[in-house]
Amino acid sequence: MLSLGSGGGKSAKPSFVSYVTPEEINSEKDTPKEEKHPDLLPGEVVFCSASTVLKLTQDELSQRGTFGTLLCTNFRVSFISDEETGEETAPLFKNKLYGENDIPLSCVDNIYGGYEDKRKLVTGSQVKNKYPSKIIIHCKDLRVFQFALTFCKEEDAKRIFQGIVHHCLEPKSLKNIFAFSFCENTAFPEMQMQQRTMMFDSAEDWAQDLKRTKGSCRLVTENANFGLSPNLPQYFIVPESVSEADMTLFQGKGLPIWCWSHHSGCALFKTSNLPLQQEDNVPQSYMEKMLTAVAHNYLYSVKTEDLSDTLPTVQDIQLSYSKFKQFFFIDSTTDFWVSDMKWFSSLDNCGWLDIIRQCLQKAMEVVECLEKENNNVLIMEDGGSDLCCVISSLAQLMLDSYYRTLQGFQSLVQKEWVAGGHNFLDRCNQLHLKDKENVSPVFLLFLECVWQLLQQYGPAFQFSETYLTVLSDSIHVPVFSTFLFNSQHHRASILRQADSSHSQRGTLNCPTVWDWSVQFDCKAQQLFINPLYAEKPKLDKSMRRPHRPKHQRQLSLPSATFKTPPKKGFFKDETDSLKKILRVKRISRWMLSPDSPQPSSTSREFYEAWQRKPLDYHGLLLPCLDGPAVRIWMQRYLRWIQEVQIFGGGLVTVLSKVSDLLDEVQELQRQLDRHSSSLTSNHQRPRPRPISAETDSRLSVLLSSSFPFTTLKNNWSYKPAIPTGLLQSLMNSGNLADTEDDDQESLVRA
Amino acid sequence: FCRQCSPAMLMRRGPEKNSIFGDCIQTVFLCLFPDKDIIYICPFSGALKGKVFITNYRLYFKSSDADSAVMLNVPLGVICRVEKMGGASSRGENSYGLDITCKDMRNLRFALKQEGHSRRDIFEILFRYAFPVSHGLSLFAYLSQEKYEENGWNIYKPMEEFRRQGLPNDKWRISFINKSYELCDTYPTVLAVPYKATEEDLRKVATFRSRGRIPVLSWIHRENQAVIARCSQPLVGMSGKRNKDDERYLDLVREANGTSKLIIYDARPNVNAVANKATGGGYEGDEYQNAELIFLDIHNIHVMRESLKKLKDIVYPNVEESHWLSSLESTHWLEHIKLVLSGAIQVADKVSSGNSVVVHCSDGWDRTAQLTSLAMLMLDSHYRTLRGFQVLLEKEWISFGHKFASRIGHGDKNHADQDRSPIFVQFIDCVWQMTKQFPTAFEFNERLLLTILDHLYSCRFGTFLYNCESARDQHEVRLKTVSLWSLVNSSNDIYLNPFYTPESGRVLYPVASMRHLELWVSYYIRWNPRIRQQVGLHVGVHNVMHASTLSAY
């Protein structure tokens, strides 16, 4: 066989990067410029800085870059370009806290040192006197920065490298997190949006949510000062028959905490597992008592699911994600196209999408129990605040359209994650601890699952993909109280300490992430709203009560067996049914064993039965989990990669068109109103314009699929990205490739 | 053989046809099985009893089960293969019947009762009418008497299209040398060639190009006058023959807009181009001065056929559950799409920067058509309109002799024919990928693409019949059949994209990376009821409009 190389399209992979000298790039700027400082935030302090640092453009083949000053403060690593920014136009989507050349310290994922042609991961310990010629920073929001130190003074280079490594990688105490110095020096006005986001830090919020879902459980207020247990939220809801003694017995472990009530009366509860079997029989009997309490909630039925048994562990999640994210740290165009060839199998092998699928599958099974069988459900796991949070909040998103509104979603995160005691501080490793055992992107996993629902049923969600992406970025902006603590008790104790040391300033008031005005102006915040949201048909105003979104009544699917409620008050009945429950518990058919990816046939049926009905965006939503349906969260993961930007394309072009259409409709309406005043009654409400930022049609040509995260500069070219090295992977596609080309025989005749 | 189809029965069944088949195709019933027990083994809903009707156009099944509304409506044209399964002695439930393989990514299985020869009848009728060409019968397009407001055959007039592009001009002329298909029997009659090339030159060049498919102009850039020219491979052969006329002719193509170096894109992998020398073909060597040859590494029709076959294996009837992405990768289907798209991007990029290009593969009717038409779609916003797209298909595919009849096998029983290949499907997939990446740039919607692919096989319209214009003329396709564009343009609102935002003069470069390419689920997996058709955006816009309308009252 002939073995000729491919003739076109391949480019040699460079083994080194050649730097151009400063003179070559900035010939007119021979004298080094004065060091610059960014506009520092209140409480921000510069630790160290270095000038004539070359920030390299992402593509190392282009060998271009910008000179400037690199700084490290107590908030961020910041690069300030020497070049005057010629453009007056402010970026459309500007974060008020940090700019495109800033990396909040907690956002640093890994630092690599570039030594000639090698690259080494910097772990912090080996940084004594050496410094690399290049610092490569991988960020948790998937950005990649490369700074060349070759033109700096040696002193400066050493200092900035050590400074960055120290402040980004070395463990620190919570008090040193930027939020504290920032908030001490900033007065935040009362959050306007907060009115409608329920924080679940008061008895009223819980009472309201219980009332909204028409649940019949008991609101516990005795833990307001953590008198019952520091492990429990300040306020929580338990089944009616749980006594106060039950709550303190195991420091809150094993206690079923109410999450949500189905309109049928059954409810979802979560709990943390009791300590392993002890000598005495107390845990066993306690657990049975708690199950009885849950069963009592509705029709003496309960299904339990130990998520620790059937879902990946937090360590599995961390391991898979750390493989997955590497695919998006692209160092060069060559790397990009090489990795493009095995893209699908790489994704498959890291298992991240499969973990997402498993979580959605599990949540769907919980939904089936509630919706179809009207059983109470108790989900449990060891800590009760990781996968329990994921599954319970996903189930609620599928069942309850209130949580698919912006405020509803934020309330859900407050209820299940913040009040629910998810260990944000440890899971996100905000303190850069070396022991990474507790680190795991569980909350991000939840957002990933939400994104899957969003992309399958866009019009069902009031918030946009951009909102979710920004929320995922905000985890690593060390300013928001939302992500800084391990529990409500933890938060209260830290804030109390802080208050006593700064008593002159009154209570320390860290903003929550939901106070979006801290990061974005109103115009940018409009991008959080999905313009394609299918708003609920408005009922007559007099029928609606403010602040009580009506609970969505979903017609139940036909359930095979109709249960007659057993007579209450007969103890025998209770124990009988409980025995049944306990026997059934472990063989419950909806439990998915971890080694069978095949969803159980009944949950398949459940999905298919639901799918045959017309889709109601305000009713039950079930995700499609077939292979092609679970996808990559494009915006979050691909937004910084130059090669995949679709210029003048992407979903944003549709949104922009829709908002144009809306404007047109509004204008026509206005005209209509003017002409027919007799017809217009007082029912008119001005409709907010969803994305005014995009309505400028001149902009549309400059939109790209990475909108709004990367904006196109004036110098953007129409040059398309042309894949390189295409043939290799196809070489083994069998002997057909080598067989003669079509229609050979007739050619010979010719 | 056809006991059931007595005239009396036809009469009796006559009135019913309109109620079953809502559309206006005039169908003649040939066979009915109203009372026979036939079971459709649906891979999704299980075995279903029902009725089958077979007309000369379609196979129709309706389950008699009240709960399930399963219905099949399969044009006989999509049938690739009919097989008997099980014998007279077969035991077990539903083990005796028919297996039907379709060209549109599905298989149908029917179970019948062993007694009463019911299978023999249905098999024979299907076999005869699914493969009319093999039985000396007419394709259905010749029997259909559909009437439409608009005559789709008028959509493409070569001279009008050249005039739209600004041709002829002082560098390019229109030649009628092929008016009776003497120069090249697979080319159209009207050709645009360099002004300086004489008719004699064209004849000489034709002797050195496979099947006489000489380089001719497909598209010219209005501003920079760079052109896309298409042709077949040069007949270099093992001995490395040269042909001065061909070399000079290509230089005329280059010269027309002052291009310094003509880029010749050979769509094939280098290896295949070399191998072609053994059978008299080859590629342009160094003797072509002022020209540069670039191979685009796109594989041949056999590789594409096998790739789609593998894809069908992992999506039908059930979508591969474990390791879906790895399975998808192993079919290489999207990788082929990536190669075709990236080839077209290179062509479009060169032309928009003012450099004329020539595109060929072996014969210039498969990969060449894909590349030129995709590049034209990127370069010229006219082709992104509903009518413009029809023109593009008529021009680059139909008139330039993509061998639809051989590649699809219209009415031909020879299902294993090595000439069959989903080249056109692959092209439509590439177009779909572009519409996904640029959701506002195309006037037409996905439904148009699906309709085109459905009627690629259905044989209800004359549009995709035969291999080339000369054959179409000979069989009077334009006189005796209806064009698909008659159907489309008579009810064009259902094919329109509500987000279309006309922007002329912009070149669209899709991203040919696996990160953005996705499987066209609503085509390849559309038979699977679990895959919900993507309606989201459109419903969304409907809701938005509806809500704002409501608020006015």
Short mmCIF file of C-alpha atoms in Angstrom, two decimals, chain B residues 263-416:
data_model
loop_
_atom_site.label_atom_id
_atom_site.label_comp_id
_atom_site.label_asym_id
_atom_site.label_seq_id
_atom_site.Cartn_x
_atom_site.Cartn_y
_atom_site.Cartn_z
CA ILE B 263 -5.66 26.68 -5.79
CA ILE B 264 -6.81 23.24 -6.89
CA TYR B 265 -8.68 21.45 -4.13
CA ASP B 266 -8.65 17.71 -4.66
CA ALA B 267 -11.32 16.44 -2.30
CA ARG B 268 -9.75 13.02 -1.99
CA PRO B 269 -7.11 11.81 0.39
CA ASN B 270 -3.70 11.96 -1.25
CA VAL B 271 -3.42 8.17 -1.20
CA ASN B 272 -6.63 7.68 -3.13
CA ALA B 273 -5.60 10.25 -5.71
CA VAL B 274 -2.37 8.38 -6.28
CA ALA B 275 -4.20 5.06 -6.47
CA ASN B 276 -6.42 6.52 -9.16
CA LYS B 277 -3.43 6.83 -11.46
CA ALA B 278 -3.52 3.08 -11.84
CA THR B 279 -6.90 3.35 -13.53
CA GLY B 280 -6.01 6.26 -15.72
CA GLY B 281 -6.91 9.10 -13.39
CA GLY B 282 -4.74 11.17 -11.11
CA TYR B 283 -4.14 14.71 -10.09
CA GLU B 284 -2.50 17.88 -11.30
CA GLY B 285 1.25 17.74 -10.86
CA ASP B 286 4.02 20.32 -10.90
CA GLU B 287 3.60 20.82 -14.61
CA TYR B 288 0.65 23.04 -13.79
CA GLN B 289 2.42 26.29 -13.24
CA ASN B 290 0.88 28.95 -11.06
CA ALA B 291 -1.26 26.34 -9.42
CA GLU B 292 -1.16 24.68 -6.04
CA LEU B 293 -2.82 21.37 -5.28
CA ILE B 294 -4.33 20.75 -1.84
CA PHE B 295 -5.89 17.45 -0.81
CA LEU B 296 -8.92 17.68 1.45
CA ASP B 297 -8.85 14.11 2.71
CA ILE B 298 -12.52 13.35 2.22
CA HIS B 299 -13.19 9.66 1.86
CA ASN B 300 -15.01 7.89 -0.94
CA ILE B 301 -18.62 6.78 -1.27
CA HIS B 302 -17.95 3.34 0.19
CA VAL B 303 -16.54 4.71 3.42
CA MET B 304 -19.52 7.03 3.80
CA ARG B 305 -22.01 4.24 3.19
CA GLU B 306 -20.43 2.04 5.85
CA SER B 307 -20.23 4.95 8.28
CA LEU B 308 -23.95 5.64 8.02
CA LYS B 309 -24.66 1.94 8.37
CA LYS B 310 -22.73 1.95 11.65
CA LEU B 311 -24.65 4.99 12.76
CA LYS B 312 -27.93 3.23 12.12
CA ASP B 313 -26.70 0.33 14.22
CA ILE B 314 -26.28 2.54 17.27
CA VAL B 315 -29.50 4.55 16.93
CA TYR B 316 -32.07 2.11 15.61
CA PRO B 317 -34.23 0.83 17.08
CA ASN B 318 -32.73 1.82 20.40
CA VAL B 319 -30.17 4.46 21.10
CA GLU B 320 -27.01 2.87 22.38
CA GLU B 321 -27.15 3.38 26.13
CA SER B 322 -23.70 2.78 27.44
CA HIS B 323 -20.85 4.89 26.17
CA TRP B 324 -23.00 6.68 23.67
CA LEU B 325 -20.33 9.21 22.77
CA SER B 326 -17.64 6.62 22.17
CA SER B 327 -20.03 4.64 20.02
CA LEU B 328 -20.88 7.76 18.08
CA GLU B 329 -17.22 8.51 17.57
CA SER B 330 -16.57 5.00 16.31
CA THR B 331 -19.06 5.48 13.46
CA HIS B 332 -16.89 8.38 12.21
CA TRP B 333 -20.03 9.97 10.75
CA LEU B 334 -19.47 13.33 12.39
CA GLU B 335 -15.81 13.18 11.56
CA HIS B 336 -16.70 12.87 7.89
CA ILE B 337 -19.08 15.80 8.29
CA LYS B 338 -16.23 17.74 9.84
CA LEU B 339 -13.95 16.99 6.90
CA VAL B 340 -16.52 18.01 4.33
CA LEU B 341 -17.32 21.22 6.18
CA SER B 342 -13.72 22.12 6.76
CA GLY B 343 -12.97 21.53 3.09
CA ALA B 344 -15.79 23.86 2.13
CA ILE B 345 -14.58 26.45 4.64
CA GLN B 346 -11.17 26.43 2.99
CA VAL B 347 -12.73 26.90 -0.43
CA ALA B 348 -14.92 29.76 0.79
CA ASP B 349 -12.05 31.39 2.63
CA LYS B 350 -9.80 31.35 -0.44
CA VAL B 351 -12.48 32.73 -2.71
CA SER B 352 -13.52 35.49 -0.35
CA SER B 353 -9.91 36.60 -0.17
CA GLY B 354 -9.87 36.94 -3.95
CA ASN B 355 -8.22 33.71 -4.97
CA SER B 356 -9.89 31.60 -7.66
CA VAL B 357 -10.16 27.88 -6.94
CA VAL B 358 -10.85 24.66 -8.81
CA VAL B 359 -12.53 21.79 -6.98
CA HIS B 360 -12.55 18.19 -8.09
CA CYS B 361 -12.52 14.64 -6.79
CA SER B 362 -12.56 11.62 -9.08
CA ASP B 363 -15.57 12.25 -11.27
CA GLY B 364 -16.63 15.51 -9.73
CA TRP B 365 -20.18 14.57 -8.89
CA ASP B 366 -20.05 13.53 -5.24
CA ARG B 367 -17.48 15.22 -3.02
CA THR B 368 -17.11 18.04 -5.51
CA ALA B 369 -20.82 18.82 -5.38
CA GLN B 370 -20.70 18.80 -1.58
CA LEU B 371 -17.76 21.18 -1.46
CA THR B 372 -18.87 23.67 -4.08
CA SER B 373 -22.44 23.90 -2.85
CA LEU B 374 -21.44 24.26 0.80
CA ALA B 375 -18.86 26.90 -0.07
CA MET B 376 -21.49 28.75 -2.10
CA LEU B 377 -23.87 28.55 0.85
CA MET B 378 -21.22 30.17 3.02
CA LEU B 379 -20.37 32.84 0.50
CA ASP B 380 -23.68 33.82 -1.02
CA SER B 381 -26.65 34.73 1.17
CA HIS B 382 -29.01 34.24 -1.78
CA TYR B 383 -28.59 30.48 -1.46
CA ARG B 384 -29.69 30.74 2.16
CA THR B 385 -33.19 31.80 1.15
CA LEU B 386 -35.93 29.27 0.58
CA ARG B 387 -35.87 29.70 -3.19
CA GLY B 388 -32.15 30.28 -3.41
CA PHE B 389 -31.51 26.97 -1.73
CA GLN B 390 -33.68 25.22 -4.30
CA VAL B 391 -31.64 26.88 -7.01
CA LEU B 392 -28.44 25.70 -5.37
CA LEU B 393 -29.65 22.10 -5.31
CA GLU B 394 -30.95 22.27 -8.87
CA LYS B 395 -27.69 23.75 -10.05
CA GLU B 396 -24.84 22.09 -8.19
CA TRP B 397 -26.44 18.70 -7.59
CA ILE B 398 -29.12 18.01 -10.15
CA SER B 399 -27.86 19.78 -13.26
CA PHE B 400 -24.21 18.87 -12.68
CA GLY B 401 -25.04 15.20 -12.55
CA HIS B 402 -24.88 13.94 -9.02
CA LYS B 403 -25.93 10.38 -9.70
CA PHE B 404 -29.12 10.37 -7.66
CA ALA B 405 -30.46 7.25 -9.33
CA SER B 406 -27.31 5.24 -8.63
CA ARG B 407 -26.62 6.64 -5.19
CA ILE B 408 -30.18 6.13 -3.95
CA GLY B 409 -31.18 3.22 -6.13
CA HIS B 410 -34.64 4.51 -7.05
CA GLY B 411 -36.99 1.61 -7.69
CA ASP B 412 -34.12 -0.83 -7.93
CA LYS B 413 -34.20 -4.12 -6.06
CA ASN B 414 -30.43 -4.47 -5.89
CA HIS B 415 -30.02 -3.36 -2.29
CA ALA B 416 -26.35 -4.32 -2.10
#
